[in-house]
XYZ file of C-alpha atoms in Angstrom:
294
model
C 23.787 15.823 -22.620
C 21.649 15.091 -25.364
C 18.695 12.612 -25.528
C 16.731 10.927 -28.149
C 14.323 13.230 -29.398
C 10.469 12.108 -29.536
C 9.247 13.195 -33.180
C 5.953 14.598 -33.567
C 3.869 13.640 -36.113
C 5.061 16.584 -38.526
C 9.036 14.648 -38.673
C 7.204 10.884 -39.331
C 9.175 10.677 -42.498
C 12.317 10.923 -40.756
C 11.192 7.647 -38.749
C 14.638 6.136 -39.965
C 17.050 8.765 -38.810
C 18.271 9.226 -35.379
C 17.657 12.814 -34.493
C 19.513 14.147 -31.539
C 17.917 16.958 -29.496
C 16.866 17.933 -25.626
C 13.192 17.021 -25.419
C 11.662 18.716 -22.136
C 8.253 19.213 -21.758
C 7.814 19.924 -17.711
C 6.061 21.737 -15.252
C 7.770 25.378 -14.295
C 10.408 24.986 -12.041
C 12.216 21.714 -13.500
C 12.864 24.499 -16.397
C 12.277 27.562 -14.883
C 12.935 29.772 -11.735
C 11.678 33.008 -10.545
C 13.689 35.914 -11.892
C 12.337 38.705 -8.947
C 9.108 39.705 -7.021
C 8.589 36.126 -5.767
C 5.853 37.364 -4.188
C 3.798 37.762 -6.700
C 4.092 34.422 -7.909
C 0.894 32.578 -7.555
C 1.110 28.554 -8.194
C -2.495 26.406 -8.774
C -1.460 23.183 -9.779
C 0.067 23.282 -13.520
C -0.739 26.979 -13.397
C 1.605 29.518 -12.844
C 0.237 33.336 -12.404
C 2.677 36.539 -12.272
C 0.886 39.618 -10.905
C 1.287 43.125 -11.473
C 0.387 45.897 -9.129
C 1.557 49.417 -8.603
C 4.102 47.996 -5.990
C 5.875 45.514 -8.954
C 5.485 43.387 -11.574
C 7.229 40.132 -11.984
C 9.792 37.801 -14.294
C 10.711 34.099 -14.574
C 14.262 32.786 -16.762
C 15.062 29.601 -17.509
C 17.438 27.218 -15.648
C 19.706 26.935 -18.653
C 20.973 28.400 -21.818
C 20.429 26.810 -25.501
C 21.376 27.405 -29.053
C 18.801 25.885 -31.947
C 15.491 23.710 -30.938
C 12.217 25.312 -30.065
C 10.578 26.734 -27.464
C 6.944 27.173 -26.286
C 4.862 27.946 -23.517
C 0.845 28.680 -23.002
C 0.027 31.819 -21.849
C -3.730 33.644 -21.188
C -3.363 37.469 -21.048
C -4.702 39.538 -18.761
C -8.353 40.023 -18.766
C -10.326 43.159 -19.442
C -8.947 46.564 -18.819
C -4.827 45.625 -19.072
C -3.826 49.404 -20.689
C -0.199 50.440 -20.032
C 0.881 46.764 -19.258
C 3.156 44.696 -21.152
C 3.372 40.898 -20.775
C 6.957 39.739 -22.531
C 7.868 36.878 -23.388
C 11.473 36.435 -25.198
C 14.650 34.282 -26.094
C 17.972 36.492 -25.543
C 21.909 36.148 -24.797
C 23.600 38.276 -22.244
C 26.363 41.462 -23.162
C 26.478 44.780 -25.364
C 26.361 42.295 -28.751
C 23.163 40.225 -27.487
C 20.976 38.522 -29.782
C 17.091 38.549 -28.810
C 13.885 36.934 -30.130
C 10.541 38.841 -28.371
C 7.374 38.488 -28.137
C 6.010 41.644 -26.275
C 2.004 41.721 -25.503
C 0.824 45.140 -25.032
C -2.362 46.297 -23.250
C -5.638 48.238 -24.172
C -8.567 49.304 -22.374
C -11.995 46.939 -22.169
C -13.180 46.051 -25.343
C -10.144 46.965 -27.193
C -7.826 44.158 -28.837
C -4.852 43.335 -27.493
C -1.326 44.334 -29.526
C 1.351 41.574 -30.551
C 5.122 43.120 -31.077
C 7.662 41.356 -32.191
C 11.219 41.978 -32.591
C 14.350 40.743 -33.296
C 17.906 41.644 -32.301
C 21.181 40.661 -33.934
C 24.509 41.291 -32.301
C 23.019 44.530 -30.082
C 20.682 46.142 -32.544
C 17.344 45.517 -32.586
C 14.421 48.180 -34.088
C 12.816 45.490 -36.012
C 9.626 46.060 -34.596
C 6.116 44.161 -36.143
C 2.792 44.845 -34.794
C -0.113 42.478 -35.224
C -3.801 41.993 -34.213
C -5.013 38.508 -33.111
C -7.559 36.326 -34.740
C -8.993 35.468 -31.024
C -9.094 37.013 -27.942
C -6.129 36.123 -26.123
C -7.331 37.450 -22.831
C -9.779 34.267 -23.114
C -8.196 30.789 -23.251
C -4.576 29.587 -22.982
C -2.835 29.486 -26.578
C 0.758 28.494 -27.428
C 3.284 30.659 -28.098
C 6.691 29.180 -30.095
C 10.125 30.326 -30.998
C 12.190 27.669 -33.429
C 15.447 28.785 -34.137
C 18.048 27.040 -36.645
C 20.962 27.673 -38.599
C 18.404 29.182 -41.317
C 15.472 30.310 -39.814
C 13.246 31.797 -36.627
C 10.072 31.443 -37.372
C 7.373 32.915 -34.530
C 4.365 31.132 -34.368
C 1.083 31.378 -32.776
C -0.810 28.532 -32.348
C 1.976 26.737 -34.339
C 0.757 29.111 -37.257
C 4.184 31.320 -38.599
C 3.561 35.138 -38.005
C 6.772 36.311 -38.763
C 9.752 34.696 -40.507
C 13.480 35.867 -40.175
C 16.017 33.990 -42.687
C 19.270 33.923 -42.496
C 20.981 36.366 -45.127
C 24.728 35.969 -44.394
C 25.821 35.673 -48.063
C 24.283 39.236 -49.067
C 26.416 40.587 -45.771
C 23.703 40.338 -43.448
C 23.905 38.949 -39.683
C 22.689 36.039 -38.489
C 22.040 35.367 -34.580
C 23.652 31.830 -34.620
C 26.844 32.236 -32.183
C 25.040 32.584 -28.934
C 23.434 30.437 -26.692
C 20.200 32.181 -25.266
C 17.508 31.905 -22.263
C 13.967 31.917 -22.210
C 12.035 34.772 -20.075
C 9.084 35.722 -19.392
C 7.683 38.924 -17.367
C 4.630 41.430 -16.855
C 5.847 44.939 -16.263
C 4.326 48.780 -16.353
C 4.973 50.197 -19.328
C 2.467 53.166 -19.396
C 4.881 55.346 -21.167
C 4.849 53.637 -24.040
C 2.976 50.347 -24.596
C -0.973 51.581 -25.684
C -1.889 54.202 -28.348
C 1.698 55.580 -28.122
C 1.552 55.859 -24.224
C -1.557 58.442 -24.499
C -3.203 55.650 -22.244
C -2.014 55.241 -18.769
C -2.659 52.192 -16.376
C -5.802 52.530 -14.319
C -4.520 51.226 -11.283
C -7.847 50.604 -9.644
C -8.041 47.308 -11.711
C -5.230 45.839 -10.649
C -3.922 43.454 -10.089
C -3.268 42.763 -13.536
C -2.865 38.741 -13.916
C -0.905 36.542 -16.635
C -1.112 33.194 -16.823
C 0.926 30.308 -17.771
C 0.957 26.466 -18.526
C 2.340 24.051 -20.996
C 6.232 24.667 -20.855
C 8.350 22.862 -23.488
C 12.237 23.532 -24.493
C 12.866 20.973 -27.499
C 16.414 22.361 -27.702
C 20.498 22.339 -27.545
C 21.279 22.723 -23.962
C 24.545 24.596 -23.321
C 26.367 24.596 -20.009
C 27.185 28.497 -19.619
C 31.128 27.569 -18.988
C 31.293 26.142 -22.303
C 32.565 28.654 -25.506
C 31.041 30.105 -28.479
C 33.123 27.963 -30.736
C 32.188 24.371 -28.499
C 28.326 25.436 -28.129
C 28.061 25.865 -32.183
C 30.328 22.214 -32.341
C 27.650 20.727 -29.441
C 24.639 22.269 -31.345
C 25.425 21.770 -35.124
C 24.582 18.087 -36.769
C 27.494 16.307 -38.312
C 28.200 12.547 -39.590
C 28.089 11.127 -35.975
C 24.609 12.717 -34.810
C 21.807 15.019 -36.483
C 19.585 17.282 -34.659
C 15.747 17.629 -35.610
C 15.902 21.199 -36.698
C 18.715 20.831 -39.248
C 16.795 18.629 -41.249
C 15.912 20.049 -44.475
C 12.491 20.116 -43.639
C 13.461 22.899 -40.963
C 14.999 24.752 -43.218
C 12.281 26.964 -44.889
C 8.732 27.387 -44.252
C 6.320 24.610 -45.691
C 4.269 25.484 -48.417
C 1.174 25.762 -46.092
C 3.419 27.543 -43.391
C 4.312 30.057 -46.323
C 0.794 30.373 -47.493
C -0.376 30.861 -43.441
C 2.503 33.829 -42.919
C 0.815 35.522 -45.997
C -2.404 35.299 -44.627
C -1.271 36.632 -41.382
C 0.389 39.197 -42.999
C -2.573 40.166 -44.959
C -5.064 40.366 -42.013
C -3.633 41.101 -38.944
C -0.642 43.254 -39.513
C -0.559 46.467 -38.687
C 2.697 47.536 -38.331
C 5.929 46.825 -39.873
C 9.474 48.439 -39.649
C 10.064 47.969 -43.056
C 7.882 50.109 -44.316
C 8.078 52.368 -41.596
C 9.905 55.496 -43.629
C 9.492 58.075 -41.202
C 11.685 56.059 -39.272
C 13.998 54.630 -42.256
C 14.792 56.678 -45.257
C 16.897 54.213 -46.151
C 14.867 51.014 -46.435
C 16.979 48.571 -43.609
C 19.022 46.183 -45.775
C 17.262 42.949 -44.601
C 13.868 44.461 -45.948
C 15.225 44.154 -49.301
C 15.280 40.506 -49.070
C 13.766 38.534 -46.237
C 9.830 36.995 -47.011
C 8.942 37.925 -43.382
């Protein structure tokens, strides 16, 4: 059911509207549970650690579904030589038709910088693929990762700084993930055939076991029972005269002017990949290109 939502300081102005929302900001397992290879699960107080070795790697879900809020957790990557490794870290419904939000961290040798890919799926299709750079070394220090999700927007965001933007184009034809509530995972895995310098790079066993870690959960978000509808978790999720959620504000509807002048900077310096400009790949320039400021 939902709660009162705490406002940060960003929502002051809204000091005079009740805002509806799940506010959860707990350690691991009141919002998470392993997902497989419990053994290499490794718990130090409000750290959690999932290991990978040439035996497994290892994934977490959440407890619940949800549909519009924000989600965020702190991760450090793994340290020096993490080539061929991928540390994910996504939003996604189940089925053929699934919507999915990603983060993907992918692996280089010593020295080299770590990769961010995003993507985004919409009712089964995905191939929206960004790379990026960092502007630190996340291998170093814990930083926040976030995923807020309306009617309008997902925004990712680093740091709470936007590095990629997808808006919701429905009146020029274009889907919208909106329908479907969606868990949050989280998992290291091999992906040597693939992940660094086109998979030319293999994992170097002899370092492992490769270590990510974790702190800092928080689901600000719609819960949704999974017994409940498509048509009743929209109705449960969606403001109307009786109660308003936080993130249909109209604040939360576009980017801030600073947000929009941070995603160009972003943009500017640290991308260096971007389906949409990818022609080998798309002749045809992918219809959402045409339009979305991401």
């Amino acid at each position: 059911m939902a709660v009162l939502f705490k406002m940060p300081v960003v929502l002051g102005f809204f000091v005079g509207l009740m805002m509806l929302g799940l506010a959860s900001s707990a350690e691991f397992h009141e919002l998470f549970q392993p997902g497989w290879a419990n053994d290499h699960f490794v718990y130090e107080g409000e750290l959690l650690k999932l290991k990978l070795d040439n035996f497994s790697g290892a994934g977490f879900a959440s407890k619940s579904r949800y549909l519009f809020g924000k989600v965020s957790m702190q991760i450090k990557l793994v340290e020096g030589d993490s080539a061929g490794t991928v540390t994910a870290y996504y939003m996604s419904s189940e089925g053929p038709y699934h919507n999915e939000f990603d983060f993907e961290f992918l692996g280089n040798t010593t020295g080299e910088p770590y990769l961010l890919q995003t993507n985004v799926y919409v009712n089964g299709v995905g191939n929206r693929e960004q790379r990026m750079n960092l502007w630190f070394d996340p291998t170093k220090d814990f930083h926040s990762y976030s995923l807020l999700w309306n009617q309008r927007q997902v925004v990712f965001l680093v740091d709470e700084t936007p590095i990629r933007l997808h808006t919701n184009m429905e009146h020029k034809g274009i889907p919208f993930p909106k329908d479907q509530a969606m868990g949050v995972y989280s998992s290291i895995w091999n992906a040597d055939d693939w992940a660094t310098q086109g998979g030319l790079v293999k994992t170097d066993w002899s370092h492992a076991p490769f270590v990510a870690s974790y702190k800092g959960f928080e689901i600000d978000a719609c819960e949704c029972p999974v017994s409940v509808t498509a048509d009743e978790i929209a109705k449960k999720c969606s403001s109307s005269a009786e109660k308003r959620f936080w993130w249909d504000e109209p604040t939360m509807s576009e980017l801030s002017l600073h947000q929009s002048h941070q995603l160009v900077w972003v943009r500017a310096n640290h991308l260096v990949y971007d389906y949409c400009t990818d022609t080998a790949r798309f002749p045809i320039k992918p219809v959402e290109c045409e339009h979305h400021r991401h």
